JSON list of C-alpha atoms in Angstrom, two decimals:
[
{"chain": "H", "resi": 1, "resn": "MET", "atom": "CA", "xyz": [29.62, 305.49, -132.06]},
{"chain": "H", "resi": 2, "resn": "ALA", "atom": "CA", "xyz": [32.10, 306.33, -129.12]},
{"chain": "H", "resi": 3, "resn": "LYS", "atom": "CA", "xyz": [35.63, 305.93, -129.99]},
{"chain": "H", "resi": 4, "resn": "VAL", "atom": "CA", "xyz": [37.71, 303.81, -127.98]},
{"chain": "H", "resi": 5, "resn": "SER", "atom": "CA", "xyz": [41.26, 305.29, -126.58]},
{"chain": "H", "resi": 6, "resn": "ALA", "atom": "CA", "xyz": [44.50, 304.36, -127.81]},
{"chain": "H", "resi": 7, "resn": "ALA", "atom": "CA", "xyz": [45.38, 303.59, -124.04]},
{"chain": "H", "resi": 8, "resn": "VAL", "atom": "CA", "xyz": [42.85, 300.97, -123.80]},
{"chain": "H", "resi": 9, "resn": "ILE", "atom": "CA", "xyz": [43.46, 299.63, -127.04]},
{"chain": "H", "resi": 10, "resn": "ALA", "atom": "CA", "xyz": [47.16, 299.02, -126.41]},
{"chain": "H", "resi": 11, "resn": "ALA", "atom": "CA", "xyz": [46.47, 298.10, -122.41]},
{"chain": "H", "resi": 12, "resn": "GLY", "atom": "CA", "xyz": [43.88, 295.61, -123.95]},
{"chain": "H", "resi": 13, "resn": "GLY", "atom": "CA", "xyz": [46.19, 294.44, -126.66]},
{"chain": "H", "resi": 14, "resn": "LEU", "atom": "CA", "xyz": [48.91, 293.29, -124.00]},
{"chain": "H", "resi": 15, "resn": "VAL", "atom": "CA", "xyz": [46.22, 291.83, -121.52]},
{"chain": "H", "resi": 16, "resn": "GLY", "atom": "CA", "xyz": [44.16, 290.01, -124.51]},
{"chain": "H", "resi": 17, "resn": "GLY", "atom": "CA", "xyz": [47.26, 288.98, -125.95]},
{"chain": "H", "resi": 18, "resn": "TYR", "atom": "CA", "xyz": [48.36, 286.98, -123.09]},
{"chain": "H", "resi": 19, "resn": "ALA", "atom": "CA", "xyz": [45.09, 286.01, -121.97]},
{"chain": "H", "resi": 20, "resn": "THR", "atom": "CA", "xyz": [44.80, 284.40, -125.59]},
{"chain": "H", "resi": 21, "resn": "ALA", "atom": "CA", "xyz": [48.08, 282.69, -125.59]},
{"chain": "H", "resi": 22, "resn": "ARG", "atom": "CA", "xyz": [47.18, 281.30, -122.31]},
{"chain": "H", "resi": 23, "resn": "TRP", "atom": "CA", "xyz": [43.89, 279.73, -122.93]},
{"chain": "H", "resi": 24, "resn": "THR", "atom": "CA", "xyz": [44.49, 278.78, -126.34]},
{"chain": "H", "resi": 25, "resn": "LYS", "atom": "CA", "xyz": [47.87, 277.32, -125.48]},
{"chain": "H", "resi": 26, "resn": "LYS", "atom": "CA", "xyz": [48.77, 278.76, -128.79]},
{"chain": "H", "resi": 27, "resn": "ARG", "atom": "CA", "xyz": [51.51, 281.53, -128.40]},
{"chain": "H", "resi": 28, "resn": "PRO", "atom": "CA", "xyz": [51.62, 282.95, -131.81]},
{"chain": "H", "resi": 29, "resn": "LEU", "atom": "CA", "xyz": [47.90, 283.36, -131.57]},
{"chain": "H", "resi": 30, "resn": "GLY", "atom": "CA", "xyz": [48.60, 285.74, -128.69]},
{"chain": "H", "resi": 31, "resn": "GLY", "atom": "CA", "xyz": [50.94, 287.14, -130.46]},
{"chain": "H", "resi": 32, "resn": "VAL", "atom": "CA", "xyz": [48.28, 287.80, -133.46]},
{"chain": "H", "resi": 33, "resn": "ALA", "atom": "CA", "xyz": [46.04, 289.90, -131.17]},
{"chain": "H", "resi": 34, "resn": "LEU", "atom": "CA", "xyz": [49.14, 291.61, -129.22]},
{"chain": "H", "resi": 35, "resn": "ALA", "atom": "CA", "xyz": [50.21, 292.92, -133.08]},
{"chain": "H", "resi": 36, "resn": "ALA", "atom": "CA", "xyz": [46.59, 293.48, -133.98]},
{"chain": "H", "resi": 37, "resn": "ALA", "atom": "CA", "xyz": [45.87, 295.79, -131.29]},
{"chain": "H", "resi": 38, "resn": "GLY", "atom": "CA", "xyz": [49.56, 297.42, -131.60]},
{"chain": "H", "resi": 39, "resn": "ALA", "atom": "CA", "xyz": [48.77, 298.39, -134.95]},
{"chain": "H", "resi": 40, "resn": "VAL", "atom": "CA", "xyz": [45.44, 299.76, -133.90]},
{"chain": "H", "resi": 41, "resn": "ALA", "atom": "CA", "xyz": [46.87, 301.82, -131.11]},
{"chain": "H", "resi": 42, "resn": "ALA", "atom": "CA", "xyz": [49.90, 302.94, -133.20]},
{"chain": "H", "resi": 43, "resn": "ARG", "atom": "CA", "xyz": [47.67, 304.38, -135.98]},
{"chain": "H", "resi": 44, "resn": "GLU", "atom": "CA", "xyz": [45.51, 305.80, -133.36]},
{"chain": "H", "resi": 45, "resn": "TRP", "atom": "CA", "xyz": [48.70, 307.39, -131.67]},
{"chain": "H", "resi": 46, "resn": "LYS", "atom": "CA", "xyz": [49.74, 309.13, -134.72]},
{"chain": "H", "resi": 47, "resn": "GLN", "atom": "CA", "xyz": [46.57, 310.37, -135.78]},
{"chain": "H", "resi": 48, "resn": "ALA", "atom": "CA", "xyz": [46.65, 312.08, -132.29]},
{"chain": "H", "resi": 49, "resn": "ALA", "atom": "CA", "xyz": [50.15, 313.22, -131.52]},
{"chain": "H", "resi": 50, "resn": "GLY", "atom": "CA", "xyz": [51.74, 312.75, -134.53]},
{"chain": "H", "resi": 51, "resn": "THR", "atom": "CA", "xyz": [54.82, 310.26, -136.12]},
{"chain": "H", "resi": 52, "resn": "LYS", "atom": "CA", "xyz": [57.05, 310.77, -133.60]},
{"chain": "H", "resi": 53, "resn": "ALA", "atom": "CA", "xyz": [54.69, 310.06, -130.53]},
{"chain": "H", "resi": 54, "resn": "ALA", "atom": "CA", "xyz": [53.24, 307.03, -132.65]},
{"chain": "H", "resi": 55, "resn": "VAL", "atom": "CA", "xyz": [57.25, 305.59, -132.92]},
{"chain": "H", "resi": 56, "resn": "GLY", "atom": "CA", "xyz": [57.54, 306.23, -129.30]},
{"chain": "H", "resi": 57, "resn": "LEU", "atom": "CA", "xyz": [54.82, 304.81, -127.75]},
{"chain": "H", "resi": 58, "resn": "THR", "atom": "CA", "xyz": [55.19, 301.69, -130.18]},
{"chain": "H", "resi": 59, "resn": "ALA", "atom": "CA", "xyz": [58.70, 301.04, -129.07]},
{"chain": "H", "resi": 60, "resn": "ALA", "atom": "CA", "xyz": [57.33, 301.48, -125.19]},
{"chain": "H", "resi": 61, "resn": "TYR", "atom": "CA", "xyz": [54.60, 298.78, -125.79]},
{"chain": "H", "resi": 62, "resn": "ALA", "atom": "CA", "xyz": [56.96, 296.31, -127.69]},
{"chain": "H", "resi": 63, "resn": "ALA", "atom": "CA", "xyz": [59.42, 297.06, -124.50]},
{"chain": "H", "resi": 64, "resn": "ALA", "atom": "CA", "xyz": [56.56, 296.52, -122.30]},
{"chain": "H", "resi": 65, "resn": "PHE", "atom": "CA", "xyz": [55.87, 293.37, -123.62]},
{"chain": "H", "resi": 66, "resn": "ALA", "atom": "CA", "xyz": [59.44, 291.91, -123.60]},
{"chain": "H", "resi": 67, "resn": "GLY", "atom": "CA", "xyz": [59.79, 293.60, -120.24]},
{"chain": "H", "resi": 68, "resn": "SER", "atom": "CA", "xyz": [56.56, 291.59, -118.69]},
{"chain": "H", "resi": 69, "resn": "HIS", "atom": "CA", "xyz": [58.49, 288.27, -118.98]},
{"chain": "H", "resi": 70, "resn": "PRO", "atom": "CA", "xyz": [61.43, 288.77, -116.53]},
{"chain": "H", "resi": 71, "resn": "LEU", "atom": "CA", "xyz": [58.91, 290.55, -114.34]},
{"chain": "H", "resi": 72, "resn": "ALA", "atom": "CA", "xyz": [56.86, 288.02, -114.33]},
{"chain": "H", "resi": 73, "resn": "LYS", "atom": "CA", "xyz": [59.62, 285.46, -112.85]},
{"chain": "H", "resi": 74, "resn": "LYS", "atom": "CA", "xyz": [59.46, 288.02, -109.92]},
{"chain": "H", "resi": 75, "resn": "VAL", "atom": "CA", "xyz": [55.61, 288.98, -109.29]},
{"chain": "H", "resi": 76, "resn": "GLY", "atom": "CA", "xyz": [53.68, 286.25, -111.39]},
{"chain": "H", "resi": 77, "resn": "ALA", "atom": "CA", "xyz": [52.32, 286.14, -115.17]},
{"chain": "H", "resi": 78, "resn": "TRP", "atom": "CA", "xyz": [49.12, 288.08, -114.74]},
{"chain": "H", "resi": 79, "resn": "PRO", "atom": "CA", "xyz": [50.54, 290.76, -112.36]},
{"chain": "H", "resi": 80, "resn": "SER", "atom": "CA", "xyz": [53.38, 291.70, -114.61]},
{"chain": "H", "resi": 81, "resn": "VAL", "atom": "CA", "xyz": [51.00, 291.82, -117.78]},
{"chain": "H", "resi": 82, "resn": "PHE", "atom": "CA", "xyz": [48.57, 294.03, -115.57]},
{"chain": "H", "resi": 83, "resn": "ALA", "atom": "CA", "xyz": [51.56, 296.32, -114.46]},
{"chain": "H", "resi": 84, "resn": "VAL", "atom": "CA", "xyz": [53.22, 296.58, -118.15]},
{"chain": "H", "resi": 85, "resn": "ALA", "atom": "CA", "xyz": [49.52, 297.49, -119.44]},
{"chain": "H", "resi": 86, "resn": "GLY", "atom": "CA", "xyz": [48.83, 300.02, -116.95]},
{"chain": "H", "resi": 87, "resn": "GLY", "atom": "CA", "xyz": [52.14, 301.65, -117.79]},
{"chain": "H", "resi": 88, "resn": "VAL", "atom": "CA", "xyz": [51.53, 301.77, -121.31]},
{"chain": "H", "resi": 89, "resn": "ALA", "atom": "CA", "xyz": [48.28, 302.88, -120.76]},
{"chain": "H", "resi": 90, "resn": "VAL", "atom": "CA", "xyz": [49.46, 306.05, -118.54]},
{"chain": "H", "resi": 91, "resn": "ALA", "atom": "CA", "xyz": [52.27, 306.40, -121.11]},
{"chain": "H", "resi": 92, "resn": "SER", "atom": "CA", "xyz": [49.71, 306.75, -123.93]},
{"chain": "H", "resi": 93, "resn": "TRP", "atom": "CA", "xyz": [47.44, 308.69, -122.14]},
{"chain": "H", "resi": 94, "resn": "ALA", "atom": "CA", "xyz": [50.38, 311.52, -120.93]},
{"chain": "H", "resi": 95, "resn": "VAL", "atom": "CA", "xyz": [51.61, 311.71, -124.39]},
{"chain": "H", "resi": 96, "resn": "THR", "atom": "CA", "xyz": [48.27, 312.04, -126.41]},
{"chain": "H", "resi": 97, "resn": "ARG", "atom": "CA", "xyz": [46.15, 314.04, -123.80]},
{"chain": "H", "resi": 98, "resn": "LYS", "atom": "CA", "xyz": [46.68, 317.51, -125.30]},
{"chain": "H", "resi": 99, "resn": "ASN", "atom": "CA", "xyz": [44.37, 316.06, -128.30]},
{"chain": "H", "resi": 100, "resn": "ALA", "atom": "CA", "xyz": [41.78, 314.89, -126.39]},
{"chain": "H", "resi": 101, "resn": "GLN", "atom": "CA", "xyz": [38.45, 315.61, -127.12]},
{"chain": "H", "resi": 102, "resn": "PRO", "atom": "CA", "xyz": [36.54, 317.68, -124.28]},
{"chain": "H", "resi": 103, "resn": "GLY", "atom": "CA", "xyz": [33.68, 315.62, -122.95]},
{"chain": "H", "resi": 104, "resn": "THR", "atom": "CA", "xyz": [34.58, 312.38, -124.21]},
{"chain": "H", "resi": 105, "resn": "GLY", "atom": "CA", "xyz": [37.40, 310.82, -122.57]},
{"chain": "H", "resi": 106, "resn": "THR", "atom": "CA", "xyz": [38.99, 310.18, -126.26]},
{"chain": "H", "resi": 107, "resn": "VAL", "atom": "CA", "xyz": [41.37, 311.18, -128.58]}
]
């Protein structure tokens, strides 16, 4: 079975966490989705690039979540979530790309 990249997991966690909170009207449930995806991504980051990279990318993930709130006041909620999710995905790819398995597109 193909492995899903940490970049996709992290971006999906940010988008999925917001979508869950918005559609269920239960913010804690969105937080659970966000945290679960973050934990899986952190494990993948550690495996792919080591502890220092995993700590840095996890911090970026948390900062993206926090930063999406003030950004949403300027550009709207969904554009903000997609922007920060894209930023985290790009950062994840940039840090872990050295260890990508040729031909699979995953780390």
